[in-house]
């Protein structure tokens, strides 16, 4: 197993980047919060179609209340996000799965994701796990091409992940913004790109009538929810 060096963080905290100053969500008996939580907990299955309207598969997203057990065995309430898709790309089977545990402030607790493409000659599979431990985020990535497997582990110090939005949090955040029908000004967050590097994700309001508030989503999860 290869252990990568710590990523540089000098350019990852621009002035003016929007960060939530209060919890986005919290368990409460107040009518407004309860209504928002009720809208947040959902299960949907969406059809995926090509540009020509041909069916290419389905995407299922579920968000519900859950329990999370940390490394010390302590249980806490959390937002549980589960999403998975399966379809065909150029007549080859492909799919994604995502399981994430979030705090009520949408901070990542743990997340596991998987992507695969069944190429006829050399099938590919990518897996990624994120675990928040103490004051750092541990990322484990593995890439399998045919029978060859490569794995690497990267540690992000807490100071470099302020404002980080995971794939699971992205799905929830898009849902909240769609329900509120607003996008915060300068809503720019840290995310991970397809290579496991920290990058920026910017949320912008969609065109009138589009019904969505898309962001630059490096992993393809969450676009078009609303």
One Martini backbone bead per residue (centre of mass of N, CA, C, O) as a GRO file, in nm:
protein
  226
    1UNK     BB    1   0.095   0.037   0.024
    2UNK     BB    2   0.050   0.369  -0.060
    3UNK     BB    3   0.176   0.673   0.081
    4UNK     BB    4   0.091   0.980   0.061
    5UNK     BB    5   0.142   1.292   0.060
    6UNK     BB    6   0.072   1.584   0.170
    7UNK     BB    7  -0.120   1.824   0.076
    8UNK     BB    8  -0.135   2.121  -0.044
    9UNK     BB    9  -0.288   2.447   0.102
   10UNK     BB   10  -0.229   2.750   0.002
   11UNK     BB   11  -0.482   2.756  -0.240
   12UNK     BB   12  -0.766   2.664  -0.060
   13UNK     BB   13  -0.833   2.977   0.077
   14UNK     BB   14  -1.028   3.191  -0.038
   15UNK     BB   15  -1.152   3.484  -0.056
   16UNK     BB   16  -1.511   3.461  -0.028
   17UNK     BB   17  -1.577   3.190   0.051
   18UNK     BB   18  -1.845   3.003   0.114
   19UNK     BB   19  -1.967   2.950   0.455
   20UNK     BB   20  -2.127   2.805   0.696
   21UNK     BB   21  -2.247   2.958   1.017
   22UNK     BB   22  -2.470   2.734   1.026
   23UNK     BB   23  -2.676   2.497   1.041
   24UNK     BB   24  -2.849   2.346   0.792
   25UNK     BB   25  -2.924   2.114   1.004
   26UNK     BB   26  -3.171   2.007   1.259
   27UNK     BB   27  -3.306   1.869   1.513
   28UNK     BB   28  -3.665   1.941   1.552
   29UNK     BB   29  -3.995   2.076   1.659
   30UNK     BB   30  -4.016   2.281   1.467
   31UNK     BB   31  -4.200   2.352   1.193
   32UNK     BB   32  -3.988   2.441   0.988
   33UNK     BB   33  -3.777   2.216   1.032
   34UNK     BB   34  -3.966   1.974   0.999
   35UNK     BB   35  -4.043   2.037   0.708
   36UNK     BB   36  -3.756   2.023   0.591
   37UNK     BB   37  -3.694   1.735   0.682
   38UNK     BB   38  -3.925   1.602   0.524
   39UNK     BB   39  -3.811   1.693   0.245
   40UNK     BB   40  -3.531   1.554   0.273
   41UNK     BB   41  -3.665   1.289   0.315
   42UNK     BB   42  -3.594   1.055   0.051
   43UNK     BB   43  -3.714   0.872  -0.253
   44UNK     BB   44  -3.559   0.819  -0.578
   45UNK     BB   45  -3.629   0.744  -0.931
   46UNK     BB   46  -3.430   0.793  -1.219
   47UNK     BB   47  -3.412   0.844  -1.550
   48UNK     BB   48  -3.179   0.756  -1.803
   49UNK     BB   49  -3.086   0.952  -2.091
   50UNK     BB   50  -3.019   1.033  -2.391
   51UNK     BB   51  -3.002   1.274  -2.636
   52UNK     BB   52  -3.224   1.080  -2.801
   53UNK     BB   53  -3.404   0.921  -2.561
   54UNK     BB   54  -3.253   0.681  -2.465
   55UNK     BB   55  -3.234   0.435  -2.253
   56UNK     BB   56  -2.964   0.392  -1.973
   57UNK     BB   57  -3.121   0.390  -1.691
   58UNK     BB   58  -3.078   0.427  -1.327
   59UNK     BB   59  -3.149   0.651  -1.042
   60UNK     BB   60  -3.095   0.617  -0.688
   61UNK     BB   61  -3.224   0.810  -0.402
   62UNK     BB   62  -3.139   0.821  -0.045
   63UNK     BB   63  -3.276   0.994   0.247
   64UNK     BB   64  -3.196   0.950   0.601
   65UNK     BB   65  -3.211   0.856   0.903
   66UNK     BB   66  -2.932   0.784   1.133
   67UNK     BB   67  -2.653   0.583   1.243
   68UNK     BB   68  -2.327   0.638   1.402
   69UNK     BB   69  -2.015   0.455   1.434
   70UNK     BB   70  -1.732   0.499   1.576
   71UNK     BB   71  -1.409   0.404   1.672
   72UNK     BB   72  -1.528   0.413   1.990
   73UNK     BB   73  -1.851   0.328   1.974
   74UNK     BB   74  -2.007   0.583   1.915
   75UNK     BB   75  -2.331   0.712   1.899
   76UNK     BB   76  -2.500   0.893   1.626
   77UNK     BB   77  -2.667   1.118   1.463
   78UNK     BB   78  -2.771   1.112   1.108
   79UNK     BB   79  -2.713   1.140   0.764
   80UNK     BB   80  -2.835   0.913   0.518
   81UNK     BB   81  -2.670   0.821   0.210
   82UNK     BB   82  -2.814   0.666  -0.091
   83UNK     BB   83  -2.660   0.571  -0.407
   84UNK     BB   84  -2.760   0.438  -0.738
   85UNK     BB   85  -2.638   0.300  -1.054
   86UNK     BB   86  -2.756   0.159  -1.378
   87UNK     BB   87  -2.607   0.086  -1.706
   88UNK     BB   88  -2.525   0.209  -2.040
   89UNK     BB   89  -2.212   0.231  -2.237
   90UNK     BB   90  -2.178   0.136  -2.532
   91UNK     BB   91  -2.302  -0.152  -2.430
   92UNK     BB   92  -2.181  -0.110  -2.138
   93UNK     BB   93  -2.158  -0.190  -1.823
   94UNK     BB   94  -2.257   0.043  -1.558
   95UNK     BB   95  -2.168   0.202  -1.231
   96UNK     BB   96  -2.294   0.334  -0.909
   97UNK     BB   97  -2.197   0.400  -0.560
   98UNK     BB   98  -2.338   0.539  -0.241
   99UNK     BB   99  -2.217   0.592   0.105
  100UNK     BB  100  -2.333   0.827   0.360
  101UNK     BB  101  -2.215   1.011   0.652
  102UNK     BB  102  -2.380   1.283   0.824
  103UNK     BB  103  -2.404   1.560   0.965
  104UNK     BB  104  -2.621   1.832   1.044
  105UNK     BB  105  -2.378   2.012   0.888
  106UNK     BB  106  -2.257   1.825   0.649
  107UNK     BB  107  -2.040   1.662   0.771
  108UNK     BB  108  -1.813   1.431   0.737
  109UNK     BB  109  -1.773   1.086   0.848
  110UNK     BB  110  -1.858   0.880   0.604
  111UNK     BB  111  -1.742   0.725   0.283
  112UNK     BB  112  -1.866   0.524  -0.004
  113UNK     BB  113  -1.734   0.442  -0.333
  114UNK     BB  114  -1.840   0.325  -0.672
  115UNK     BB  115  -1.696   0.228  -0.995
  116UNK     BB  116  -1.802   0.084  -1.319
  117UNK     BB  117  -1.665  -0.089  -1.619
  118UNK     BB  118  -1.748  -0.341  -1.868
  119UNK     BB  119  -1.510  -0.411  -2.034
  120UNK     BB  120  -1.424  -0.656  -2.250
  121UNK     BB  121  -1.106  -0.652  -2.187
  122UNK     BB  122  -1.090  -0.407  -1.939
  123UNK     BB  123  -1.202  -0.389  -1.653
  124UNK     BB  124  -1.334  -0.128  -1.431
  125UNK     BB  125  -1.246  -0.010  -1.085
  126UNK     BB  126  -1.363   0.229  -0.842
  127UNK     BB  127  -1.251   0.325  -0.509
  128UNK     BB  128  -1.382   0.514  -0.215
  129UNK     BB  129  -1.266   0.636   0.107
  130UNK     BB  130  -1.405   0.830   0.384
  131UNK     BB  131  -1.250   0.942   0.700
  132UNK     BB  132  -1.317   1.090   1.007
  133UNK     BB  133  -1.023   1.165   1.212
  134UNK     BB  134  -1.018   1.378   1.419
  135UNK     BB  135  -0.812   1.622   1.230
  136UNK     BB  136  -0.878   1.422   0.976
  137UNK     BB  137  -0.874   1.304   0.633
  138UNK     BB  138  -0.928   0.981   0.502
  139UNK     BB  139  -0.803   0.846   0.191
  140UNK     BB  140  -0.914   0.563  -0.011
  141UNK     BB  141  -0.773   0.436  -0.314
  142UNK     BB  142  -0.894   0.223  -0.588
  143UNK     BB  143  -0.760   0.052  -0.882
  144UNK     BB  144  -0.912  -0.162  -1.134
  145UNK     BB  145  -0.741  -0.343  -1.404
  146UNK     BB  146  -0.855  -0.618  -1.422
  147UNK     BB  147  -0.601  -0.767  -1.214
  148UNK     BB  148  -0.510  -0.481  -1.139
  149UNK     BB  149  -0.403  -0.325  -0.825
  150UNK     BB  150  -0.446   0.008  -0.682
  151UNK     BB  151  -0.328   0.172  -0.374
  152UNK     BB  152  -0.416   0.469  -0.178
  153UNK     BB  153  -0.315   0.703   0.086
  154UNK     BB  154  -0.470   1.003   0.223
  155UNK     BB  155  -0.393   1.300   0.419
  156UNK     BB  156  -0.611   1.550   0.551
  157UNK     BB  157  -0.600   1.822   0.705
  158UNK     BB  158  -0.833   2.014   0.858
  159UNK     BB  159  -0.733   2.297   0.741
  160UNK     BB  160  -0.786   2.187   0.424
  161UNK     BB  161  -1.128   2.116   0.479
  162UNK     BB  162  -1.269   2.375   0.481
  163UNK     BB  163  -1.578   2.341   0.320
  164UNK     BB  164  -1.626   2.052   0.262
  165UNK     BB  165  -1.785   1.857  -0.008
  166UNK     BB  166  -1.937   1.583  -0.048
  167UNK     BB  167  -2.124   1.379  -0.230
  168UNK     BB  168  -2.348   1.350  -0.020
  169UNK     BB  169  -2.372   1.657   0.045
  170UNK     BB  170  -2.448   1.745  -0.241
  171UNK     BB  171  -2.726   1.613  -0.252
  172UNK     BB  172  -2.844   1.766  -0.009
  173UNK     BB  173  -2.783   2.061  -0.091
  174UNK     BB  174  -2.950   2.063  -0.351
  175UNK     BB  175  -3.218   2.006  -0.211
  176UNK     BB  176  -3.225   2.255  -0.026
  177UNK     BB  177  -3.201   2.475  -0.247
  178UNK     BB  178  -3.454   2.389  -0.402
  179UNK     BB  179  -3.655   2.427  -0.167
  180UNK     BB  180  -3.562   2.736  -0.117
  181UNK     BB  181  -3.494   2.883  -0.387
  182UNK     BB  182  -3.169   2.908  -0.332
  183UNK     BB  183  -2.842   3.068  -0.369
  184UNK     BB  184  -2.566   3.139  -0.243
  185UNK     BB  185  -2.340   3.362  -0.239
  186UNK     BB  186  -2.053   3.241  -0.332
  187UNK     BB  187  -2.087   2.913  -0.378
  188UNK     BB  188  -1.786   2.782  -0.260
  189UNK     BB  189  -1.631   2.460  -0.268
  190UNK     BB  190  -1.493   2.183  -0.155
  191UNK     BB  191  -1.351   1.907  -0.342
  192UNK     BB  192  -1.332   1.611  -0.544
  193UNK     BB  193  -1.179   1.471  -0.787
  194UNK     BB  194  -1.101   1.197  -0.992
  195UNK     BB  195  -0.796   1.205  -0.841
  196UNK     BB  196  -0.823   1.311  -0.532
  197UNK     BB  197  -0.836   1.623  -0.554
  198UNK     BB  198  -0.852   1.932  -0.460
  199UNK     BB  199  -1.136   2.142  -0.527
  200UNK     BB  200  -1.385   2.326  -0.692
  201UNK     BB  201  -1.736   2.411  -0.616
  202UNK     BB  202  -1.993   2.569  -0.807
  203UNK     BB  203  -2.293   2.736  -0.738
  204UNK     BB  204  -2.573   2.786  -0.961
  205UNK     BB  205  -2.827   2.926  -1.109
  206UNK     BB  206  -3.057   2.842  -1.306
  207UNK     BB  207  -3.250   2.864  -1.552
  208UNK     BB  208  -3.541   2.956  -1.630
  209UNK     BB  209  -3.722   2.649  -1.589
  210UNK     BB  210  -3.512   2.419  -1.510
  211UNK     BB  211  -3.525   2.316  -1.192
  212UNK     BB  212  -3.213   2.385  -1.121
  213UNK     BB  213  -2.887   2.370  -0.919
  214UNK     BB  214  -2.606   2.351  -1.048
  215UNK     BB  215  -2.288   2.193  -1.026
  216UNK     BB  216  -1.950   2.124  -1.010
  217UNK     BB  217  -1.941   1.775  -1.056
  218UNK     BB  218  -1.680   1.549  -1.051
  219UNK     BB  219  -1.874   1.265  -1.000
  220UNK     BB  220  -2.194   1.294  -1.098
  221UNK     BB  221  -2.349   1.386  -0.840
  222UNK     BB  222  -2.672   1.567  -0.816
  223UNK     BB  223  -2.771   1.653  -1.076
  224UNK     BB  224  -3.102   1.788  -1.099
  225UNK     BB  225  -3.210   1.840  -0.834
  226UNK     BB  226  -3.577   1.935  -0.746
   0.00000   0.00000   0.00000
